[in-house]
Amino acid sequence: MPKIVVKNPLVEIDGDEMTRIMWAMIKDKLLLPFLDIPLEYYDLHVSNRDATEDQVTKDAALAIRRHKVGVKCATITPDAKRMDEYKLKKQWKSPNGTIRAMLDGTVFRAPILVGNVRPVVSGWKKPIVIGRHAYGDVYKNAEIAVPGAGKAEIVFTPAGGGEPIRKTIHDFTAPGVIQGLHNTDASIESFAKACFTFALDQKIDLWFSTKDTISKTYDARFREVFQAVYQAGYDAAFKQAGIEYFYTLIDDAVARVMKSEGGFLWACKNYDGDVMSDMLASAFGSLAMMTSVLVSPDGCFEYEAAHGTVQRHYYKHLAGEKTSSNGMALIFAWTGALRKRGELDASPEVVRFADTLEKAAIATIEAGEMTGDMARIAEPKAKAVLNTEEFLDAVASRLRSML
Ligand code: NAP
Ligand code: MG
């Protein structure tokens, strides 16, 4: 069979530990035998980040800006232990944080559904995608432990002179705590654009929720910015695509999510997204079945697995033991990127290959062939519990028969 030609470059960002091992297997078994693809390769192995003073991470982000589509393996975010382990010069920053900042992007997480793992919420039939605003609020706050009686105020001092604006938070008569939060219109606007872009891309409804009945200025600003961005740039496109933008209170949203059948994007403020994304991941089954895509407001896409480098399995692998690590989220990172590349290049055969690979992977699990993490939660029980490589081989043989 002749290989399918991918016209334009895809930015490939390699990573660490067990995901690096699986990354190479996925390329060898599931991609390169079928695709003639120009890959622009960046090696974010922690030792190479160290050797390049982390320049390779910045180069990778710039490459995504240039080519619009990238796919990333999981990477170590070094702490003191990792500095020792890999003899690093520095505790380099999280590559995901660096790339997100350079692309001004928003992360969307979506579960992969298979018929033999039912979500905990039985009504959920389709994925619920979470978009989390990743700037400001309680994650960039100022806090004071109030030692005793006194007046707590918030003060804004204009840079160009003029009267400061002040408000009393509380007149303390005894010890307590205070906290100051902020966000910027620019960041909320980027977040809104990324959410509308993603919903349109996927042709799914967009829900957004805050607590603006209580927070009549702060949360209300989020609602207003979303509404303004929607009216100015997306209203017509949403109507044409037959999808809806729906705003509601966060508590109403939570209640509706539970009773919904899924199939929409839920845009969340920073804290709500932190909490709700972990709840959704565990309710849908497993972190190994969660994909993640970074979308910039100007339409760049970076696909990855939501999980980390699976360190515990890697040490087993180094010790010569067989591991049963699940490659699904990494496979779907590649199919997400290939589908997007195919769409941008107007190459339906590339889009079709991505669809077929996803179907082959899902069909493998649904046929009862799966890794250990899935075998623990599948119903009916697994027919075969496979190791890391056997599972990818099983997907490859299904893929061959489907192409
Ligand atoms: P992790 O890689 O997400 O793995 C945590 C545990 O979840 C694993 O030990 C395993 O459980 C299970 N698991 C995750 N992915 C799996 C898969 N594909 N197949 C089977 N089981 C899977 O988190 P970690 O081991 O705590 O973190 C390792 C490194 O990843 C850290 O250095 C961190 O900085 C990095 N990290 C990177 C990213 C990223 O690049 N996006 C995200 C998060 C963390 P069992 O051990 O019970 O089998
Ligand atoms: Mg969390």
Short mmCIF file of C-alpha atoms and ligand atoms in Angstrom, two decimals:
data_model
loop_
_atom_site.label_atom_id
_atom_site.label_comp_id
_atom_site.label_asym_id
_atom_site.label_seq_id
_atom_site.Cartn_x
_atom_site.Cartn_y
_atom_site.Cartn_z
CA MET A 1 0.00 0.00 0.00
CA PRO A 2 1.44 3.44 -0.90
CA LYS A 3 1.99 5.77 2.03
CA ILE A 4 -0.41 8.65 2.68
CA VAL A 5 1.37 11.95 2.07
CA VAL A 6 1.07 14.65 4.71
CA LYS A 7 1.68 17.93 2.89
CA ASN A 8 2.90 20.30 5.60
CA PRO A 9 5.15 19.88 8.65
CA LEU A 10 3.85 18.64 11.96
CA VAL A 11 5.81 19.79 15.01
CA GLU A 12 6.87 16.75 17.03
CA ILE A 13 7.90 17.35 20.64
CA ASP A 14 9.50 14.34 22.31
CA GLY A 15 9.62 13.90 26.08
CA ASP A 16 10.61 11.72 29.01
CA GLU A 17 10.45 8.31 30.70
CA MET A 18 7.71 5.79 29.90
CA THR A 19 5.88 8.14 27.56
CA ARG A 20 9.09 8.54 25.54
CA ILE A 21 9.31 4.75 25.20
CA MET A 22 5.66 4.55 24.08
CA TRP A 23 6.15 7.55 21.77
CA ALA A 24 8.81 5.72 19.74
CA MET A 25 6.67 2.55 19.59
CA ILE A 26 3.62 4.48 18.37
CA LYS A 27 5.66 6.08 15.59
CA ASP A 28 7.21 2.75 14.56
CA LYS A 29 4.07 0.65 14.68
CA LEU A 30 1.15 2.99 13.99
CA LEU A 31 2.37 6.01 12.03
CA LEU A 32 5.54 5.72 9.97
CA PRO A 33 4.55 2.47 8.15
CA PHE A 34 1.49 4.32 6.76
CA LEU A 35 2.43 7.99 6.50
CA ASP A 36 4.94 9.98 4.52
CA ILE A 37 5.09 12.88 6.96
CA PRO A 38 7.44 15.85 7.41
CA LEU A 39 8.05 15.93 11.16
CA GLU A 40 9.86 18.91 12.65
CA TYR A 41 11.42 17.27 15.70
CA TYR A 42 12.19 18.94 19.05
CA ASP A 43 13.70 16.83 21.80
CA LEU A 44 12.41 18.01 25.18
CA HIS A 45 14.10 15.19 27.08
CA VAL A 46 14.99 16.83 30.37
CA SER A 47 18.73 16.39 29.65
CA ASN A 48 18.38 18.20 26.33
CA ARG A 49 16.44 21.03 27.95
CA ASP A 50 19.33 21.26 30.39
CA ALA A 51 21.95 21.17 27.62
CA THR A 52 20.19 23.92 25.63
CA GLU A 53 19.39 26.12 28.65
CA ASP A 54 15.73 25.32 27.84
CA GLN A 55 16.03 27.05 24.45
CA VAL A 56 14.65 23.89 22.80
CA THR A 57 11.32 24.42 24.59
CA LYS A 58 11.04 27.97 23.28
CA ASP A 59 12.04 26.82 19.78
CA ALA A 60 9.31 24.18 19.91
CA ALA A 61 6.69 26.79 20.85
CA LEU A 62 7.84 29.06 18.00
CA ALA A 63 7.63 26.11 15.60
CA ILE A 64 4.00 25.51 16.61
CA ARG A 65 3.30 29.17 15.93
CA ARG A 66 4.87 28.75 12.48
CA HIS A 67 3.23 25.49 11.47
CA LYS A 68 -0.01 25.80 13.52
CA VAL A 69 -0.05 22.15 14.69
CA GLY A 70 2.11 20.24 17.17
CA VAL A 71 2.02 17.01 19.14
CA LYS A 72 3.79 16.69 22.48
CA CYS A 73 4.96 13.81 24.63
CA ALA A 74 4.80 14.13 28.44
CA THR A 75 7.80 15.79 30.04
CA ILE A 76 9.36 15.92 33.48
CA THR A 77 8.90 19.16 35.38
CA PRO A 78 12.10 19.08 37.44
CA ASP A 79 12.07 19.37 41.23
CA ALA A 80 15.01 18.94 43.62
CA LYS A 81 14.94 15.13 43.27
CA ARG A 82 14.97 15.30 39.47
CA MET A 83 17.90 17.74 39.54
CA ASP A 84 19.86 15.08 41.35
CA GLU A 85 18.60 12.21 39.23
CA TYR A 86 19.50 13.88 35.91
CA LYS A 87 22.37 16.08 37.17
CA LEU A 88 20.58 19.25 36.00
CA LYS A 89 21.97 22.78 36.19
CA LYS A 90 18.61 24.21 37.23
CA GLN A 91 15.01 23.36 38.07
CA TRP A 92 13.82 24.28 34.59
CA LYS A 93 10.26 25.56 34.39
CA SER A 94 7.39 23.33 33.30
CA PRO A 95 7.62 23.05 29.48
CA ASN A 96 3.83 23.08 29.32
CA GLY A 97 3.78 26.35 31.23
CA THR A 98 6.39 27.86 28.91
CA ILE A 99 4.62 26.76 25.72
CA ARG A 100 1.22 27.83 27.06
CA ALA A 101 2.55 31.28 27.92
CA MET A 102 4.26 31.70 24.53
CA LEU A 103 1.12 30.69 22.63
CA ASP A 104 -1.22 32.51 25.05
CA GLY A 105 -3.14 29.24 24.94
CA THR A 106 -5.98 27.54 26.79
CA VAL A 107 -5.95 23.82 27.64
CA PHE A 108 -8.96 21.65 26.82
CA ARG A 109 -9.23 18.14 28.25
CA ALA A 110 -11.45 15.51 26.67
CA PRO A 111 -12.01 11.87 27.72
CA ILE A 112 -11.82 8.96 25.25
CA LEU A 113 -14.96 6.85 25.62
CA VAL A 114 -15.12 3.07 25.10
CA GLY A 115 -18.23 0.90 25.36
CA ASN A 116 -16.87 -1.39 28.07
CA VAL A 117 -16.01 1.32 30.60
CA ARG A 118 -19.16 3.10 31.69
CA PRO A 119 -18.85 6.61 33.17
CA VAL A 120 -19.77 6.79 36.86
CA VAL A 121 -22.60 9.14 35.86
CA SER A 122 -24.73 6.74 33.86
CA GLY A 123 -26.43 9.45 31.79
CA TRP A 124 -23.18 10.63 30.18
CA LYS A 125 -23.09 9.30 26.62
CA LYS A 126 -20.65 11.76 25.01
CA PRO A 127 -17.44 13.41 26.21
CA ILE A 128 -17.63 16.49 28.40
CA VAL A 129 -14.67 18.70 27.51
CA ILE A 130 -13.30 21.09 30.12
CA GLY A 131 -11.60 24.37 29.21
CA ARG A 132 -9.78 25.89 32.15
CA HIS A 133 -8.69 29.51 32.31
CA ALA A 134 -5.09 29.23 33.47
CA TYR A 135 -4.26 32.75 34.57
CA GLY A 136 -4.81 34.69 37.78
CA ASP A 137 -7.52 34.50 40.46
CA VAL A 138 -6.51 32.52 43.53
CA TYR A 139 -3.41 31.10 41.73
CA LYS A 140 -1.72 34.52 41.67
CA ASN A 141 -3.06 36.04 44.86
CA ALA A 142 -1.81 38.11 47.77
CA GLU A 143 -2.75 36.90 51.23
CA ILE A 144 -2.28 38.28 54.71
CA ALA A 145 -2.77 36.56 58.04
CA VAL A 146 -4.46 39.30 60.04
CA PRO A 147 -2.89 39.37 63.51
CA GLY A 148 -5.64 41.28 65.34
CA ALA A 149 -8.00 44.26 65.29
CA GLY A 150 -7.64 46.70 62.38
CA LYS A 151 -9.03 47.82 59.03
CA ALA A 152 -8.49 45.77 55.85
CA GLU A 153 -8.81 47.64 52.56
CA ILE A 154 -8.18 47.12 48.86
CA VAL A 155 -6.48 50.04 47.16
CA PHE A 156 -5.82 50.71 43.48
CA THR A 157 -3.26 53.45 42.76
CA PRO A 158 -3.41 54.73 39.14
CA ALA A 159 -0.03 54.64 37.39
CA GLY A 160 -0.44 58.11 35.88
CA GLY A 161 -1.25 59.81 39.15
CA GLY A 162 -4.76 60.69 40.30
CA GLU A 163 -6.83 59.65 43.28
CA PRO A 164 -6.39 56.06 44.50
CA ILE A 165 -9.56 53.95 44.62
CA ARG A 166 -10.10 52.23 47.99
CA LYS A 167 -12.70 49.97 49.52
CA THR A 168 -13.03 48.48 52.96
CA ILE A 169 -12.87 44.69 53.01
CA HIS A 170 -13.52 44.29 56.70
CA ASP A 171 -13.08 46.04 60.04
CA PHE A 172 -11.39 43.34 62.08
CA THR A 173 -11.91 43.19 65.84
CA ALA A 174 -9.91 39.95 66.15
CA PRO A 175 -7.46 37.84 64.06
CA GLY A 176 -8.45 36.50 60.63
CA VAL A 177 -7.28 36.28 57.01
CA ILE A 178 -7.55 38.36 53.83
CA GLN A 179 -6.85 37.66 50.18
CA GLY A 180 -6.47 39.84 47.08
CA LEU A 181 -7.17 38.49 43.57
CA HIS A 182 -6.87 39.87 40.08
CA ASN A 183 -7.37 39.11 36.44
CA THR A 184 -6.92 41.11 33.25
CA ASP A 185 -9.36 41.86 30.43
CA ALA A 186 -6.71 40.72 27.93
CA SER A 187 -6.34 37.29 29.54
CA ILE A 188 -10.10 36.76 29.87
CA GLU A 189 -10.50 37.78 26.23
CA SER A 190 -7.85 35.31 25.04
CA PHE A 191 -9.52 32.59 27.08
CA ALA A 192 -12.91 33.43 25.59
CA LYS A 193 -11.52 33.38 22.04
CA ALA A 194 -9.80 30.03 22.58
CA CYS A 195 -13.06 28.57 23.95
CA PHE A 196 -15.19 29.85 21.05
CA THR A 197 -12.54 28.68 18.56
CA PHE A 198 -12.43 25.20 20.09
CA ALA A 199 -16.24 24.83 20.26
CA LEU A 200 -16.54 25.83 16.59
CA ASP A 201 -13.69 23.50 15.64
CA GLN A 202 -15.42 20.56 17.34
CA LYS A 203 -18.97 21.70 16.50
CA ILE A 204 -20.11 21.39 20.10
CA ASP A 205 -22.07 23.76 22.37
CA LEU A 206 -20.15 25.98 24.76
CA TRP A 207 -21.24 26.42 28.38
CA PHE A 208 -19.67 29.09 30.54
CA SER A 209 -20.36 29.58 34.21
CA THR A 210 -19.32 31.97 37.00
CA LYS A 211 -20.79 33.22 40.27
CA ASP A 212 -21.78 36.68 39.03
CA THR A 213 -24.85 36.94 41.27
CA ILE A 214 -22.48 37.18 44.24
CA SER A 215 -19.41 38.65 42.54
CA LYS A 216 -21.16 41.48 40.74
CA THR A 217 -17.95 43.13 39.48
CA TYR A 218 -15.24 40.46 39.26
CA ASP A 219 -17.17 37.45 37.96
CA ALA A 220 -19.52 39.77 36.08
CA ARG A 221 -16.51 40.99 34.08
CA PHE A 222 -15.88 37.42 32.88
CA ARG A 223 -19.51 37.14 31.74
CA GLU A 224 -19.38 40.52 29.98
CA VAL A 225 -16.10 39.81 28.19
CA PHE A 226 -17.38 36.42 26.98
CA GLN A 227 -20.60 38.01 25.75
CA ALA A 228 -18.74 40.80 23.94
CA VAL A 229 -16.28 38.40 22.28
CA TYR A 230 -19.17 36.16 21.24
CA GLN A 231 -21.24 38.98 19.74
CA ALA A 232 -18.29 40.52 17.94
CA GLY A 233 -16.77 37.42 16.38
CA TYR A 234 -18.66 34.16 16.79
CA ASP A 235 -22.45 34.65 16.85
CA ALA A 236 -22.92 34.15 13.11
CA ALA A 237 -20.49 31.23 12.90
CA PHE A 238 -22.14 29.46 15.85
CA LYS A 239 -25.58 29.83 14.25
CA GLN A 240 -24.26 28.53 10.96
CA ALA A 241 -22.68 25.52 12.70
CA GLY A 242 -25.92 24.88 14.61
CA ILE A 243 -24.25 25.19 18.01
CA GLU A 244 -25.08 27.33 21.02
CA TYR A 245 -23.29 29.56 23.53
CA PHE A 246 -24.96 29.15 26.91
CA TYR A 247 -24.12 31.16 30.04
CA THR A 248 -25.31 30.16 33.48
CA LEU A 249 -24.36 30.27 37.17
CA ILE A 250 -21.66 27.80 38.25
CA ASP A 251 -23.98 25.96 40.66
CA ASP A 252 -26.68 25.68 38.00
CA ALA A 253 -24.03 24.43 35.55
CA VAL A 254 -22.88 21.70 37.95
CA ALA A 255 -26.46 20.49 38.41
CA ARG A 256 -27.10 20.50 34.65
CA VAL A 257 -23.80 18.73 33.86
CA MET A 258 -24.85 15.82 36.08
CA LYS A 259 -28.16 15.46 34.24
CA SER A 260 -26.78 16.05 30.75
CA GLU A 261 -25.71 13.43 28.26
CA GLY A 262 -22.45 15.26 27.58
CA GLY A 263 -21.19 16.39 24.21
CA PHE A 264 -20.28 19.99 25.02
CA LEU A 265 -17.40 22.22 26.11
CA TRP A 266 -17.58 23.54 29.65
CA ALA A 267 -15.48 26.69 30.02
CA CYS A 268 -14.42 27.21 33.63
CA LYS A 269 -12.68 29.89 35.62
CA ASN A 270 -9.27 28.85 36.94
CA TYR A 271 -10.33 27.31 40.26
CA ASP A 272 -13.55 25.75 38.93
CA GLY A 273 -11.55 24.15 36.09
CA ASP A 274 -8.90 22.80 38.46
CA VAL A 275 -11.53 21.06 40.58
CA MET A 276 -14.01 20.01 37.90
CA SER A 277 -11.42 18.58 35.51
CA ASP A 278 -10.21 16.11 38.14
CA MET A 279 -13.79 15.15 38.98
CA LEU A 280 -14.61 14.55 35.30
CA ALA A 281 -11.39 12.57 34.68
CA SER A 282 -12.14 10.12 37.46
CA ALA A 283 -15.86 9.93 36.63
CA PHE A 284 -15.08 9.07 32.99
CA GLY A 285 -12.70 6.25 33.99
CA SER A 286 -8.96 6.81 33.89
CA LEU A 287 -6.32 9.48 33.46
CA ALA A 288 -4.76 7.25 30.81
CA MET A 289 -7.89 7.87 28.69
CA MET A 290 -7.80 11.67 28.89
CA THR A 291 -6.48 13.78 26.03
CA SER A 292 -5.53 17.40 26.17
CA VAL A 293 -5.15 20.13 23.57
CA LEU A 294 -3.71 23.60 23.90
CA VAL A 295 -5.50 26.12 21.66
CA SER A 296 -4.22 29.64 21.08
CA PRO A 297 -6.63 32.52 20.40
CA ASP A 298 -5.18 32.82 16.87
CA GLY A 299 -5.76 29.15 16.07
CA CYS A 300 -2.58 27.16 16.87
CA PHE A 301 -3.12 23.65 18.26
CA GLU A 302 -0.86 21.46 20.41
CA TYR A 303 -2.10 17.95 21.28
CA GLU A 304 -0.92 15.77 24.15
CA ALA A 305 -1.95 13.17 26.72
CA ALA A 306 -3.27 14.62 29.99
CA HIS A 307 -1.16 12.22 32.06
CA GLY A 308 2.51 12.60 33.01
CA THR A 309 5.57 10.51 32.13
CA VAL A 310 4.31 7.47 34.14
CA GLN A 311 7.49 7.40 36.21
CA ARG A 312 6.68 4.31 38.28
CA HIS A 313 6.27 2.17 35.13
CA TYR A 314 9.48 3.60 33.65
CA TYR A 315 11.55 2.40 36.59
CA LYS A 316 10.03 -1.08 36.14
CA HIS A 317 10.91 -0.88 32.44
CA LEU A 318 14.50 0.09 33.29
CA ALA A 319 14.68 -2.88 35.65
CA GLY A 320 13.83 -5.12 32.69
CA GLU A 321 10.24 -5.86 33.75
CA LYS A 322 7.27 -5.75 31.38
CA THR A 323 4.97 -2.79 31.98
CA SER A 324 1.31 -2.44 31.16
CA SER A 325 1.19 1.27 30.33
CA ASN A 326 -1.76 2.47 28.31
CA GLY A 327 -0.83 4.28 25.08
CA MET A 328 -4.38 5.45 24.26
CA ALA A 329 -4.04 9.13 25.23
CA LEU A 330 -0.73 9.34 23.35
CA ILE A 331 -2.27 7.72 20.25
CA PHE A 332 -5.13 10.22 20.43
CA ALA A 333 -2.66 13.09 20.78
CA TRP A 334 -1.20 12.00 17.42
CA THR A 335 -4.60 11.46 15.78
CA GLY A 336 -5.80 14.85 17.01
CA ALA A 337 -2.75 16.55 15.52
CA LEU A 338 -2.96 14.55 12.25
CA ARG A 339 -6.67 15.32 11.84
CA LYS A 340 -6.00 19.03 12.37
CA ARG A 341 -3.03 18.94 9.95
CA GLY A 342 -5.23 17.19 7.38
CA GLU A 343 -8.02 19.76 7.82
CA LEU A 344 -5.67 22.72 7.45
CA ASP A 345 -3.99 21.13 4.39
CA ALA A 346 -7.32 20.07 2.83
CA SER A 347 -6.11 16.43 2.85
CA PRO A 348 -9.16 14.25 3.51
CA GLU A 349 -7.04 11.08 3.30
CA VAL A 350 -4.99 12.27 6.30
CA VAL A 351 -8.19 13.02 8.26
CA ARG A 352 -9.50 9.56 7.30
CA PHE A 353 -6.29 7.91 8.53
CA ALA A 354 -6.64 9.67 11.90
CA ASP A 355 -10.27 8.55 12.18
CA THR A 356 -9.36 4.97 11.29
CA LEU A 357 -6.52 4.79 13.81
CA GLU A 358 -8.86 6.02 16.56
CA LYS A 359 -11.47 3.45 15.57
CA ALA A 360 -8.85 0.68 15.57
CA ALA A 361 -7.65 1.69 19.05
CA ILE A 362 -11.17 1.84 20.49
CA ALA A 363 -12.18 -1.42 18.79
CA THR A 364 -9.16 -3.15 20.35
CA ILE A 365 -10.27 -2.25 23.87
CA GLU A 366 -13.91 -3.02 23.07
CA ALA A 367 -12.83 -6.46 21.85
CA GLY A 368 -11.49 -7.09 25.36
CA GLU A 369 -7.78 -6.57 24.63
CA MET A 370 -6.43 -3.89 26.97
CA THR A 371 -3.75 -2.76 29.41
CA GLY A 372 -3.92 -3.33 33.16
CA ASP A 373 -5.41 0.06 34.11
CA MET A 374 -8.41 -0.60 31.84
CA ALA A 375 -8.76 -4.24 32.85
CA ARG A 376 -9.37 -3.07 36.43
CA ILE A 377 -12.48 -1.10 35.38
CA ALA A 378 -13.81 -2.83 32.24
CA GLU A 379 -17.20 -4.55 32.16
CA PRO A 380 -17.44 -7.23 30.76
CA LYS A 381 -14.03 -8.35 32.02
CA ALA A 382 -10.95 -8.15 29.78
CA LYS A 383 -10.24 -11.17 27.54
CA ALA A 384 -6.52 -10.40 27.55
CA VAL A 385 -4.49 -8.08 29.77
CA LEU A 386 -1.67 -6.89 27.52
CA ASN A 387 1.66 -5.27 28.21
CA THR A 388 2.58 -1.87 26.78
CA GLU A 389 3.92 -3.18 23.49
CA GLU A 390 1.40 -6.00 22.99
CA PHE A 391 -1.44 -3.49 23.20
CA LEU A 392 0.11 -1.27 20.52
CA ASP A 393 0.73 -4.36 18.35
CA ALA A 394 -2.93 -5.33 18.74
CA VAL A 395 -3.98 -1.84 17.61
CA ALA A 396 -1.55 -2.03 14.68
CA SER A 397 -2.92 -5.32 13.42
CA ARG A 398 -6.51 -3.99 13.62
CA LEU A 399 -5.43 -0.81 11.86
CA ARG A 400 -3.90 -2.82 8.99
CA SER A 401 -7.11 -4.73 8.50
CA MET A 402 -9.18 -1.54 8.51
CA LEU A 403 -7.06 0.50 6.07
P1 NAP B 1 1.61 10.29 35.85
O1 NAP B 1 2.66 10.10 34.85
O2 NAP B 1 0.36 10.94 35.39
O3 NAP B 1 1.25 8.87 36.48
C1 NAP B 1 0.58 8.71 37.72
C2 NAP B 1 0.00 7.30 37.80
O4 NAP B 1 -1.18 7.26 36.99
C3 NAP B 1 0.88 6.22 37.27
O5 NAP B 1 1.81 5.78 38.23
C4 NAP B 1 -0.12 5.17 36.87
O6 NAP B 1 -0.68 4.52 38.01
C5 NAP B 1 -1.23 6.02 36.31
N1 NAP B 1 -1.06 6.30 34.87
C6 NAP B 1 -0.86 7.52 34.27
N2 NAP B 1 -0.77 7.39 32.96
C7 NAP B 1 -0.90 6.08 32.68
C8 NAP B 1 -0.88 5.30 31.48
N3 NAP B 1 -0.70 5.89 30.28
N4 NAP B 1 -1.05 3.97 31.57
C9 NAP B 1 -1.25 3.37 32.76
N5 NAP B 1 -1.27 4.04 33.92
C10 NAP B 1 -1.11 5.38 33.89
O7 NAP B 1 2.16 11.11 37.07
P2 NAP B 1 3.56 10.94 37.87
O8 NAP B 1 4.13 9.58 37.65
O9 NAP B 1 3.24 11.39 39.22
O10 NAP B 1 4.47 12.04 37.23
C11 NAP B 1 5.61 11.69 36.50
C12 NAP B 1 6.21 12.93 35.85
O11 NAP B 1 5.28 13.44 34.91
C13 NAP B 1 6.56 14.04 36.79
O12 NAP B 1 7.94 14.33 36.67
C14 NAP B 1 5.73 15.24 36.30
O13 NAP B 1 6.50 16.43 36.32
C15 NAP B 1 5.38 14.86 34.91
N6 NAP B 1 4.08 15.36 34.39
C16 NAP B 1 4.08 15.83 33.10
C17 NAP B 1 2.90 16.23 32.52
C18 NAP B 1 2.94 16.71 31.10
O14 NAP B 1 3.99 16.76 30.48
N7 NAP B 1 1.81 17.03 30.53
C19 NAP B 1 1.70 16.17 33.22
C20 NAP B 1 1.73 15.67 34.54
C21 NAP B 1 2.93 15.26 35.10
P3 NAP B 1 -0.10 3.14 38.63
O15 NAP B 1 1.28 3.45 39.07
O16 NAP B 1 -1.04 2.89 39.74
O17 NAP B 1 -0.13 2.10 37.55
MG MG B 2 -6.65 19.76 39.92
#
